[in-house]
PDB file of C-alpha atoms and ligand atoms in Angstrom:
ATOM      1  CA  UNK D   1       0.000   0.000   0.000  1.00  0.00           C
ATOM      2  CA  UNK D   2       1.239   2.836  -1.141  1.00  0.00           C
ATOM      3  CA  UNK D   3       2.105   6.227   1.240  1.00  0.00           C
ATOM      4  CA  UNK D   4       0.718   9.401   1.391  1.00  0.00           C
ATOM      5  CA  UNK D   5       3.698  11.665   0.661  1.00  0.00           C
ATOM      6  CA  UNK D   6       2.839  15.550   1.680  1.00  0.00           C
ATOM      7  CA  UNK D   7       5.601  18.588   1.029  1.00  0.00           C
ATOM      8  CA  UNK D   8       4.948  21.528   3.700  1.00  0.00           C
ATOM      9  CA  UNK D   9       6.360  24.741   2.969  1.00  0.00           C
ATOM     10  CA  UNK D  10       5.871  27.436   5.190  1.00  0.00           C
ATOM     11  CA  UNK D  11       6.891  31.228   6.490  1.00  0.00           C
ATOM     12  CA  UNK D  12       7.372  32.229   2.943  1.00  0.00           C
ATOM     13  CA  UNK D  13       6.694  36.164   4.099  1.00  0.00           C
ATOM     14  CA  UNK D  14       5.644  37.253   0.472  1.00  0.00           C
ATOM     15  CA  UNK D  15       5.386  40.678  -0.526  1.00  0.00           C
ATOM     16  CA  UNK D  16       4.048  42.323  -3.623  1.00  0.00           C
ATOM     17  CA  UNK D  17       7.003  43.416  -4.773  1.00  0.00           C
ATOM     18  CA  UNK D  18       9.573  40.171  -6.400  1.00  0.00           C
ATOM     19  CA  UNK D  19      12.150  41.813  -4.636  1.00  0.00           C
ATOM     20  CA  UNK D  20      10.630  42.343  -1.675  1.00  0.00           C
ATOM     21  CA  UNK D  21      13.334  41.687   1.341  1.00  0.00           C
ATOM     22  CA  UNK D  22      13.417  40.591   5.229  1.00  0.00           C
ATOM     23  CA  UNK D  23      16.382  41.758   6.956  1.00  0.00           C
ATOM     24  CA  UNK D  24      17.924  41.879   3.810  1.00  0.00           C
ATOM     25  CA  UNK D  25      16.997  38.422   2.209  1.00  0.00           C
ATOM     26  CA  UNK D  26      14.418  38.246  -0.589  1.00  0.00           C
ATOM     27  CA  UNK D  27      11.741  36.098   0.005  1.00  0.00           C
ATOM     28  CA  UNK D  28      10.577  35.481  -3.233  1.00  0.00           C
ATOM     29  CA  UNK D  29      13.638  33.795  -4.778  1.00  0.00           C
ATOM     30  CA  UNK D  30      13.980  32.044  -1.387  1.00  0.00           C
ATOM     31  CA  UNK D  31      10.954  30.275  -1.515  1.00  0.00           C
ATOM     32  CA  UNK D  32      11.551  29.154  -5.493  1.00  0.00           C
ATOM     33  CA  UNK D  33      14.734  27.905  -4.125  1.00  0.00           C
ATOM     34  CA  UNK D  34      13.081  25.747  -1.991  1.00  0.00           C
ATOM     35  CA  UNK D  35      10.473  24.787  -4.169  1.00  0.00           C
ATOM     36  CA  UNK D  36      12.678  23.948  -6.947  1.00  0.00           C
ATOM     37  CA  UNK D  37      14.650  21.697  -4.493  1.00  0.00           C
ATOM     38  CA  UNK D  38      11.394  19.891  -3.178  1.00  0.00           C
ATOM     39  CA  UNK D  39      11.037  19.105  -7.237  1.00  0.00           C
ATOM     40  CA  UNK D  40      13.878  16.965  -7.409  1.00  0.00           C
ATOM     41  CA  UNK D  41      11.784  14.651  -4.515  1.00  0.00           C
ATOM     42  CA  UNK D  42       9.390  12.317  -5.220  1.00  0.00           C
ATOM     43  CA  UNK D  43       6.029  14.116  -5.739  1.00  0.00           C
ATOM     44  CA  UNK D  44       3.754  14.591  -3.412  1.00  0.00           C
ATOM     45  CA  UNK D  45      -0.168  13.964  -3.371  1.00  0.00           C
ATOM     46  CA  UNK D  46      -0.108  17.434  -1.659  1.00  0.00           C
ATOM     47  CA  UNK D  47       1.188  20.716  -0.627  1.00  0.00           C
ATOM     48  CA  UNK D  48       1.140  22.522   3.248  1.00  0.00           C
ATOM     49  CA  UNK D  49       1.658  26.058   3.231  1.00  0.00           C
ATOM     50  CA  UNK D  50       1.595  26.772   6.746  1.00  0.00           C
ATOM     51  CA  UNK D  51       0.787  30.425   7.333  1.00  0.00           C
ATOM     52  CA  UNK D  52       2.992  33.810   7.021  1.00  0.00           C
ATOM     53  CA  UNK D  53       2.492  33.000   3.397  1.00  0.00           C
ATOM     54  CA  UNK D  54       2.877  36.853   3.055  1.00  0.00           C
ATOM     55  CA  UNK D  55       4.152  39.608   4.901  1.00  0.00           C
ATOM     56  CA  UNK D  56       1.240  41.961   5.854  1.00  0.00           C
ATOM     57  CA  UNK D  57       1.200  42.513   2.132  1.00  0.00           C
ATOM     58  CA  UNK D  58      -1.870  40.979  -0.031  1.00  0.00           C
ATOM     59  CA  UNK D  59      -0.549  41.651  -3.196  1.00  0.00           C
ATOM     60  CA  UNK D  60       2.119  39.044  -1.753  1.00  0.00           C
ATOM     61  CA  UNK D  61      -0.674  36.067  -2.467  1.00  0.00           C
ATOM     62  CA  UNK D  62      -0.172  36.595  -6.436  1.00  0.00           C
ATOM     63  CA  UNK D  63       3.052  35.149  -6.302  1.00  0.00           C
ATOM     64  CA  UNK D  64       1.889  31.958  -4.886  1.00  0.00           C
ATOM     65  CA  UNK D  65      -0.749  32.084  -7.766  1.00  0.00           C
ATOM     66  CA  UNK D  66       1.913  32.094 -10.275  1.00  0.00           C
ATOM     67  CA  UNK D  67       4.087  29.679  -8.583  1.00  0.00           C
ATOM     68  CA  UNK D  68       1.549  27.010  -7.737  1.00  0.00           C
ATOM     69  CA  UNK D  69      -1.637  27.872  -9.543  1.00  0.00           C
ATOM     70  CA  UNK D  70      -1.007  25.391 -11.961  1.00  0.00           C
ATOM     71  CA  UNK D  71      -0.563  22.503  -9.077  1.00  0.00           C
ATOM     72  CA  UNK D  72      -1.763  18.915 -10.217  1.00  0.00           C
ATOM     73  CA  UNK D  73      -2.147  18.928  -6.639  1.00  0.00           C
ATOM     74  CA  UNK D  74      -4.516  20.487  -3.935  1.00  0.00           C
ATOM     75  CA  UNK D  75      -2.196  22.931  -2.322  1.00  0.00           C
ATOM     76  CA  UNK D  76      -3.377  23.508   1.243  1.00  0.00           C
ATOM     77  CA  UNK D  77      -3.225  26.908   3.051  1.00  0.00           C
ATOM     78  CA  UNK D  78      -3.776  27.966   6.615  1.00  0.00           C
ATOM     79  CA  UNK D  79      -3.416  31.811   7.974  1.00  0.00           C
ATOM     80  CA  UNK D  80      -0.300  32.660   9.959  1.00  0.00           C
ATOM     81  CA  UNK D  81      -0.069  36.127  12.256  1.00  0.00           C
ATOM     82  CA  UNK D  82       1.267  38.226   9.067  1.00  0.00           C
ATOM     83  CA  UNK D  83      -1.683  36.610   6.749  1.00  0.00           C
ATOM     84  CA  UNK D  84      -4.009  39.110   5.323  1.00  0.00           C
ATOM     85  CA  UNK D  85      -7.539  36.868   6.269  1.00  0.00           C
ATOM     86  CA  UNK D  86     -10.016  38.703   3.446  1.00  0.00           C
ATOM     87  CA  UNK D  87      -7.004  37.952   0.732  1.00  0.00           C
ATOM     88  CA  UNK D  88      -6.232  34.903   1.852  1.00  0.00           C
ATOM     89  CA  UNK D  89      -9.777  33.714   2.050  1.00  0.00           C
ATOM     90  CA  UNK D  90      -9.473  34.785  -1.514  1.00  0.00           C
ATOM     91  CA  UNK D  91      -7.223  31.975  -2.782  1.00  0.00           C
ATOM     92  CA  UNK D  92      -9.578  29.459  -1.971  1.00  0.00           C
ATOM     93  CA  UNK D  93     -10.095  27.946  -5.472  1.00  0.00           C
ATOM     94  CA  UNK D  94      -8.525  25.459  -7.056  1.00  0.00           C
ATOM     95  CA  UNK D  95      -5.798  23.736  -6.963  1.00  0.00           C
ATOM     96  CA  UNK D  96      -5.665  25.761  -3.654  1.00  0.00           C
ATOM     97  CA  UNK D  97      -7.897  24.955  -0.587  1.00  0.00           C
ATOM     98  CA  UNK D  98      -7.890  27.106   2.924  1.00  0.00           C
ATOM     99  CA  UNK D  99      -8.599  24.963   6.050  1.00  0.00           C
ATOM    100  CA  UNK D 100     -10.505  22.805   6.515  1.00  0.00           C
ATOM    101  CA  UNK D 101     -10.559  18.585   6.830  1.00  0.00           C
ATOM    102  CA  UNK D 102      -9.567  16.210   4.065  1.00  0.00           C
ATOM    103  CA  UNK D 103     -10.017  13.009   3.815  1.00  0.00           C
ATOM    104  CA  UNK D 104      -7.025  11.240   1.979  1.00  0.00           C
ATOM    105  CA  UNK D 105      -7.679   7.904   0.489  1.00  0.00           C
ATOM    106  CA  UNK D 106      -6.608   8.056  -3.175  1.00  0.00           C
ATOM    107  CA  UNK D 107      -3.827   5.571  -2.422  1.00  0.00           C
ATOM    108  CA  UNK D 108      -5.780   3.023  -0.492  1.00  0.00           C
ATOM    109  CA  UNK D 109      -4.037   4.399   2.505  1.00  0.00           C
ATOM    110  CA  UNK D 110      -6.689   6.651   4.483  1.00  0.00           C
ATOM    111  CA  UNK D 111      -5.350   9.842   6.371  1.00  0.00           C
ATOM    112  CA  UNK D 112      -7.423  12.686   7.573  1.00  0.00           C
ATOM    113  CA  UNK D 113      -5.807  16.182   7.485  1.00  0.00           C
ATOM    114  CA  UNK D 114      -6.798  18.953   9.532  1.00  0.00           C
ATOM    115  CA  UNK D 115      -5.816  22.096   8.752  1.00  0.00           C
ATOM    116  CA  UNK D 116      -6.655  24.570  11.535  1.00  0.00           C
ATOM    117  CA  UNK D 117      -6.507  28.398  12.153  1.00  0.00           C
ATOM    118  CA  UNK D 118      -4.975  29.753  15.112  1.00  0.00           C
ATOM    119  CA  UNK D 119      -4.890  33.406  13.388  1.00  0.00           C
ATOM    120  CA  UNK D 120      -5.810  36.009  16.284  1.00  0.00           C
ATOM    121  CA  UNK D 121      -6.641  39.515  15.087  1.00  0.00           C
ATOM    122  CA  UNK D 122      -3.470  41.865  15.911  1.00  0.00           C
ATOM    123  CA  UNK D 123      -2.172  39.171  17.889  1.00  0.00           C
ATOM    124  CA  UNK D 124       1.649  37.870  17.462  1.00  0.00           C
ATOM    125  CA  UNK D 125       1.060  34.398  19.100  1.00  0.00           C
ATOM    126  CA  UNK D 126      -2.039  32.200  17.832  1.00  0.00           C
ATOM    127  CA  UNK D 127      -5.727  30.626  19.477  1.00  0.00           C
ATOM    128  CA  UNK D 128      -7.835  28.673  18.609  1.00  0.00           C
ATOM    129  CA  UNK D 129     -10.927  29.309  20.527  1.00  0.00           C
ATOM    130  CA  UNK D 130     -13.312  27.162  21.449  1.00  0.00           C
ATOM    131  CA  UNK D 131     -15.723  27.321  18.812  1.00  0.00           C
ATOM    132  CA  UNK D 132     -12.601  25.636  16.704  1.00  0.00           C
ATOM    133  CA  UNK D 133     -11.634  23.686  19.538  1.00  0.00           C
ATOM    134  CA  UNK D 134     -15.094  22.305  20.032  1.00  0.00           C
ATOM    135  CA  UNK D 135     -15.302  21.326  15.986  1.00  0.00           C
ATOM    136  CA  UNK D 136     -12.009  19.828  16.146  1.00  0.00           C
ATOM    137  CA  UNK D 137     -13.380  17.494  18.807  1.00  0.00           C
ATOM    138  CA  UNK D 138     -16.574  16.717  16.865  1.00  0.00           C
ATOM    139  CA  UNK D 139     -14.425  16.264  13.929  1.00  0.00           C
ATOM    140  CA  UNK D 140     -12.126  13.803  15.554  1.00  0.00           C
ATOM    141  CA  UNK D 141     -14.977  11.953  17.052  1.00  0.00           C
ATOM    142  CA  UNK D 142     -16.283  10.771  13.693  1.00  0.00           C
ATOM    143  CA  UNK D 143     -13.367   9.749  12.352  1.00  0.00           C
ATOM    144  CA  UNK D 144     -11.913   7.528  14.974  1.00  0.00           C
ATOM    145  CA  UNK D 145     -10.649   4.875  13.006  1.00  0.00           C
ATOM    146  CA  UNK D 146      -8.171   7.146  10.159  1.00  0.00           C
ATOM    147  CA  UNK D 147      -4.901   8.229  11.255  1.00  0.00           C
ATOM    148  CA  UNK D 148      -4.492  11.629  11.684  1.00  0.00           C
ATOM    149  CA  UNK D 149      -2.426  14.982  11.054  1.00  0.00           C
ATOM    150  CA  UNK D 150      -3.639  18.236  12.217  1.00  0.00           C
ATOM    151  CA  UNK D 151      -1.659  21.172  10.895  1.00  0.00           C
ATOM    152  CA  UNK D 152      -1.171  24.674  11.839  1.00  0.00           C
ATOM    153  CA  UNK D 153       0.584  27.777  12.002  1.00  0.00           C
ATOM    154  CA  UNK D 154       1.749  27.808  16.108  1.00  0.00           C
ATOM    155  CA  UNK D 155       3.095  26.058  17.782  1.00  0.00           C
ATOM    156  CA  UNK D 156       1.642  24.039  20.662  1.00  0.00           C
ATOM    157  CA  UNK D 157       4.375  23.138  22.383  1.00  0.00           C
ATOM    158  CA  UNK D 158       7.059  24.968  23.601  1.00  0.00           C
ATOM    159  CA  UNK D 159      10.405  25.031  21.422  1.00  0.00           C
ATOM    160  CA  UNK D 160      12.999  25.789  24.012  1.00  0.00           C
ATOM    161  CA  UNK D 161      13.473  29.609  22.914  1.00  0.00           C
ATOM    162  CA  UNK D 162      11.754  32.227  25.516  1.00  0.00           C
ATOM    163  CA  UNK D 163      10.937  35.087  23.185  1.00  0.00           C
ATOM    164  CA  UNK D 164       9.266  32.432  20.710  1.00  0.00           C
ATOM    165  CA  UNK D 165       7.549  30.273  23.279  1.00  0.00           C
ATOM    166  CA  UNK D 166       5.719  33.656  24.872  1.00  0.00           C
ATOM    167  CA  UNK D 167       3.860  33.569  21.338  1.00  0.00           C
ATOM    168  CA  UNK D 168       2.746  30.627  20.540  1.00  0.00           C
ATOM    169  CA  UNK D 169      -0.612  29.222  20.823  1.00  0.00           C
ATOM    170  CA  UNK D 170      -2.169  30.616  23.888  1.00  0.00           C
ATOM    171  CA  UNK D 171      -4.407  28.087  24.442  1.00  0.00           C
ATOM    172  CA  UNK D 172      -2.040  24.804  24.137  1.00  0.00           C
ATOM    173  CA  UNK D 173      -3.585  23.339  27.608  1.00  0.00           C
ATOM    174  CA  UNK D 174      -7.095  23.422  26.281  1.00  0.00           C
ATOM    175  CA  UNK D 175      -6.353  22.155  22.331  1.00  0.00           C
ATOM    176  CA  UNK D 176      -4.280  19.123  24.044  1.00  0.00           C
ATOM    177  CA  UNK D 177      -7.091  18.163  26.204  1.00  0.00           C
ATOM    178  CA  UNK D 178      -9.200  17.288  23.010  1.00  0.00           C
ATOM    179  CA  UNK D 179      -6.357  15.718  21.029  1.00  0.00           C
ATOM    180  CA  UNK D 180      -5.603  13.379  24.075  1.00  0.00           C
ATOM    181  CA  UNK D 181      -9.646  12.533  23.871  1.00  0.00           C
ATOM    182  CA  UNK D 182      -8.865  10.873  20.054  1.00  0.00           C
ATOM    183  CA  UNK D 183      -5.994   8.429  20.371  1.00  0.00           C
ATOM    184  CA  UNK D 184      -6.116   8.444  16.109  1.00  0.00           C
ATOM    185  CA  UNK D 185      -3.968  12.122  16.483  1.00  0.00           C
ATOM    186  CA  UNK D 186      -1.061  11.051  14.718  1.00  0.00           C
ATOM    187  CA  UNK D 187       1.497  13.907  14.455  1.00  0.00           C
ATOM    188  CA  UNK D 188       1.010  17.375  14.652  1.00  0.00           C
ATOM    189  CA  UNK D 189       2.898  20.057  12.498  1.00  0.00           C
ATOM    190  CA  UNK D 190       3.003  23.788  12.318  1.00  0.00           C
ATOM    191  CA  UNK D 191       5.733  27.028  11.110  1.00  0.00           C
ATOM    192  CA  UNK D 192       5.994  30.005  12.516  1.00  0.00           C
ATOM    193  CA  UNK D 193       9.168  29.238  14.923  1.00  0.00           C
ATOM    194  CA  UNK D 194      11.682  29.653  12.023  1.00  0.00           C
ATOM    195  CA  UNK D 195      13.186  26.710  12.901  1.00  0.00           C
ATOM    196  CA  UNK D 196      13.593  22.490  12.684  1.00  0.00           C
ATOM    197  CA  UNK D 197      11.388  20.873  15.805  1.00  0.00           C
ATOM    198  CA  UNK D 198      11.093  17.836  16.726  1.00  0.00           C
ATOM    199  CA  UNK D 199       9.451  15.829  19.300  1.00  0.00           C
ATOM    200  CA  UNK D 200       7.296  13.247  20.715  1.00  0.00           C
ATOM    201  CA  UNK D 201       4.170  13.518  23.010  1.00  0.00           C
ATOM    202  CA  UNK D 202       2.663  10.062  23.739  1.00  0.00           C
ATOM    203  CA  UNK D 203       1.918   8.910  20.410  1.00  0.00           C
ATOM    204  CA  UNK D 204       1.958  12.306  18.714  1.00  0.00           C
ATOM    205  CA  UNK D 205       4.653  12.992  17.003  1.00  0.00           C
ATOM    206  CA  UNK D 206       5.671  17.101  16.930  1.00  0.00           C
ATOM    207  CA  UNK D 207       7.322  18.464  14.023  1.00  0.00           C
ATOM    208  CA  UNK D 208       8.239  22.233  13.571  1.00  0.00           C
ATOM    209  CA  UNK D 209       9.634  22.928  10.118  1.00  0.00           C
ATOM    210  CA  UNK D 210      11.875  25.792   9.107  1.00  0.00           C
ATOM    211  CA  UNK D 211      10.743  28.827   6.982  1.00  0.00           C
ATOM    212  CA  UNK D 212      11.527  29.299   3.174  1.00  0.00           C
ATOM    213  CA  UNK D 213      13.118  32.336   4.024  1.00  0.00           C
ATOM    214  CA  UNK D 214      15.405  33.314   7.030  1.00  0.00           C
ATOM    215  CA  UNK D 215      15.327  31.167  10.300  1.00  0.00           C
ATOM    216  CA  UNK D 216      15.603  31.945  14.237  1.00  0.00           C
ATOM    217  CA  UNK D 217      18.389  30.802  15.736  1.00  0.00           C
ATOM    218  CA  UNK D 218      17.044  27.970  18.168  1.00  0.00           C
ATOM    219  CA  UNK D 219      17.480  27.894  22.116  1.00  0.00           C
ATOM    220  CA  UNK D 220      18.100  31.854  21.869  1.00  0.00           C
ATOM    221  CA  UNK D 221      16.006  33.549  25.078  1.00  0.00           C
ATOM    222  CA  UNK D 222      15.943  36.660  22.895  1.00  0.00           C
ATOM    223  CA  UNK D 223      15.245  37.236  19.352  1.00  0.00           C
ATOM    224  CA  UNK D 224      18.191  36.116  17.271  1.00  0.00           C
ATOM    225  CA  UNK D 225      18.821  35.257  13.719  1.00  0.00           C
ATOM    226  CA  UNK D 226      20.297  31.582  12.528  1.00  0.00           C
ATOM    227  CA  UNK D 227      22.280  32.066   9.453  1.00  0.00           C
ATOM    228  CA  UNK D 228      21.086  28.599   7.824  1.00  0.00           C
ATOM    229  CA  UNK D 229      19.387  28.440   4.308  1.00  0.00           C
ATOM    230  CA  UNK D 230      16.239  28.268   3.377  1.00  0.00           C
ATOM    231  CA  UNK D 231      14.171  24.830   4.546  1.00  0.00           C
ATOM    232  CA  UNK D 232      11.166  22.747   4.136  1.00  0.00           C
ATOM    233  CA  UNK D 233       9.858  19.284   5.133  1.00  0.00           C
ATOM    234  CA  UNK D 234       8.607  15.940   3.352  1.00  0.00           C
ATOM    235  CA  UNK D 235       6.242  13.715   5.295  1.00  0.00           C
ATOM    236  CA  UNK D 236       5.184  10.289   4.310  1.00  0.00           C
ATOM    237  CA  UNK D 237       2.526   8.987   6.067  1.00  0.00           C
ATOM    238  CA  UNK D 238       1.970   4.998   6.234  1.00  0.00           C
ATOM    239  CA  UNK D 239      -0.626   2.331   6.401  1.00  0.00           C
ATOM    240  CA  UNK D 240      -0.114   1.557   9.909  1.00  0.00           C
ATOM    241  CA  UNK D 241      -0.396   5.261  11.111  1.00  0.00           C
ATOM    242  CA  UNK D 242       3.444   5.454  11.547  1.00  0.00           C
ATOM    243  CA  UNK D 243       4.612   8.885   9.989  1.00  0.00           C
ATOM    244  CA  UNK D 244       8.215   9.478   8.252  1.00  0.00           C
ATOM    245  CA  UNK D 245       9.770  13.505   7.684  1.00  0.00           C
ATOM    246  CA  UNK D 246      11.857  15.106   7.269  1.00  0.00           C
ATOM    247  CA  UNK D 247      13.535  18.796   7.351  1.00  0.00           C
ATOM    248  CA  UNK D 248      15.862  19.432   4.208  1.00  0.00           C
ATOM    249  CA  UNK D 249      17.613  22.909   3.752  1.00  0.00           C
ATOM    250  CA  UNK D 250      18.236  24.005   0.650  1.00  0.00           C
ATOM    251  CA  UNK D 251      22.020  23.173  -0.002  1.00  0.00           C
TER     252      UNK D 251
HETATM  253 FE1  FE2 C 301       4.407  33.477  12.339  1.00  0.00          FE
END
């Protein structure tokens, strides 16, 4: 039986303008960097862009039009704190999708996705709320036989950097008290931190996954800049609910 192979890119920080840089590195040719090193993978069945897909800029969401618009693929897209919501809510045609749950079973191998919003308006760090929180639990609950991945922008865990763990999803305590109701939870993955993560909680495996653009240096109490590449990350997810990934950097 074949796996589900997924490619998650994510903290692209888009602007409208192709030369638009952060601290002096342009994002735009940083993200086709990565993207043209994800091409020489196998393909994937899909594509995670996991929030800060622009910079506070909407005209930043073209780009991914022209760079993905012609994806064979769905390419799936949550909000991240710099996300502009009405232009992002925008994109949501084909091949790209916003949120949401999927049910993946094209391969004979069945995997539900969850792509969730923990966008908080003029926030930094991320909620969920508990309308979310409350249909994430019904969701779960009728789909406790398939594996599954739930996806988002912060993360729910802390990372081991102060600055970045004081904004990250305020209300961790109450979204792990419904995952630990549905034992199917199979890994959870998000952006933001700038940075490789990875852990282990119970069965859930935690995976963090560095941006396309510039990353945070990790275990830094303050903010602090890692001079590594750009990265992204390739999951495969199996049969048996087991998941592979892994982080490559763009050499
Ligand atoms: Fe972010």
């Amino acid at each position: 039986m074949a796996s589900l192979r997924f490619h998650q890119f994510t903290d692209t920080h888009l602007y409208a303008s192709a030369t638009g840089a952060m601290r002096g590195q342009q994002t735009l040719p940083s993200f086709v960097s990565a993207l043209q090193h994800a091409a020489g993978f196998p393909a994937p069945d899909a594509v995670l862009l996991t929030g800060d897909l622009v910079h506070d800029e909407p005209g930043g969401y073209a780009h991914l039009q022209t760079l993905l618009g012609t994806s064979q693929v769905p390419v799936h897209l949550l909000p991240g704190n710099h996300d502009v919501a009405p232009a992002l809510a925008a994109m949501d045609e084909e091949p790209f999708d916003v949120g949401g749950s999927h049910l993946y079973a094209q391969t004979g191998n069945r995997w539900l996705l969850v792509m969730l919003s923990t966008q908080a308006q003029d926030r930094v760090d991320g909620e969920l709320g508990t309308a979310a929180l409350a249909a994430l639990d019904r969701t779960l609950g009728t789909a406790a036989d398939i594996p599954t991945l739930l996806v988002m922008h912060h993360p729910p865990v802390a990372v081991g950097s102060a600055w970045l763990d004081g904004i990250g999803l305020a209300d961790a305590a109450a979204f792990w008290a419904v995952v630990d109701r549905h034992p199917q939870v199979r890994g959870v993955l998000w952006g933001h931190v700038h940075q490789a993560f990875e852990g282990q909680r119970g069965h859930v495996r935690l995976m963090g996954t560095p941006s396309t653009c510039l990353q945070f240096l990790p275990g830094s109490e303050d903010f602090a800049l890692d001079s590594r590449g750009p990265g992204w990350r390739w999951l495969e997810l199996h049969a048996d609910g087991a998941i592979t990934s892994q982080v490559e950097w763009v050499p």
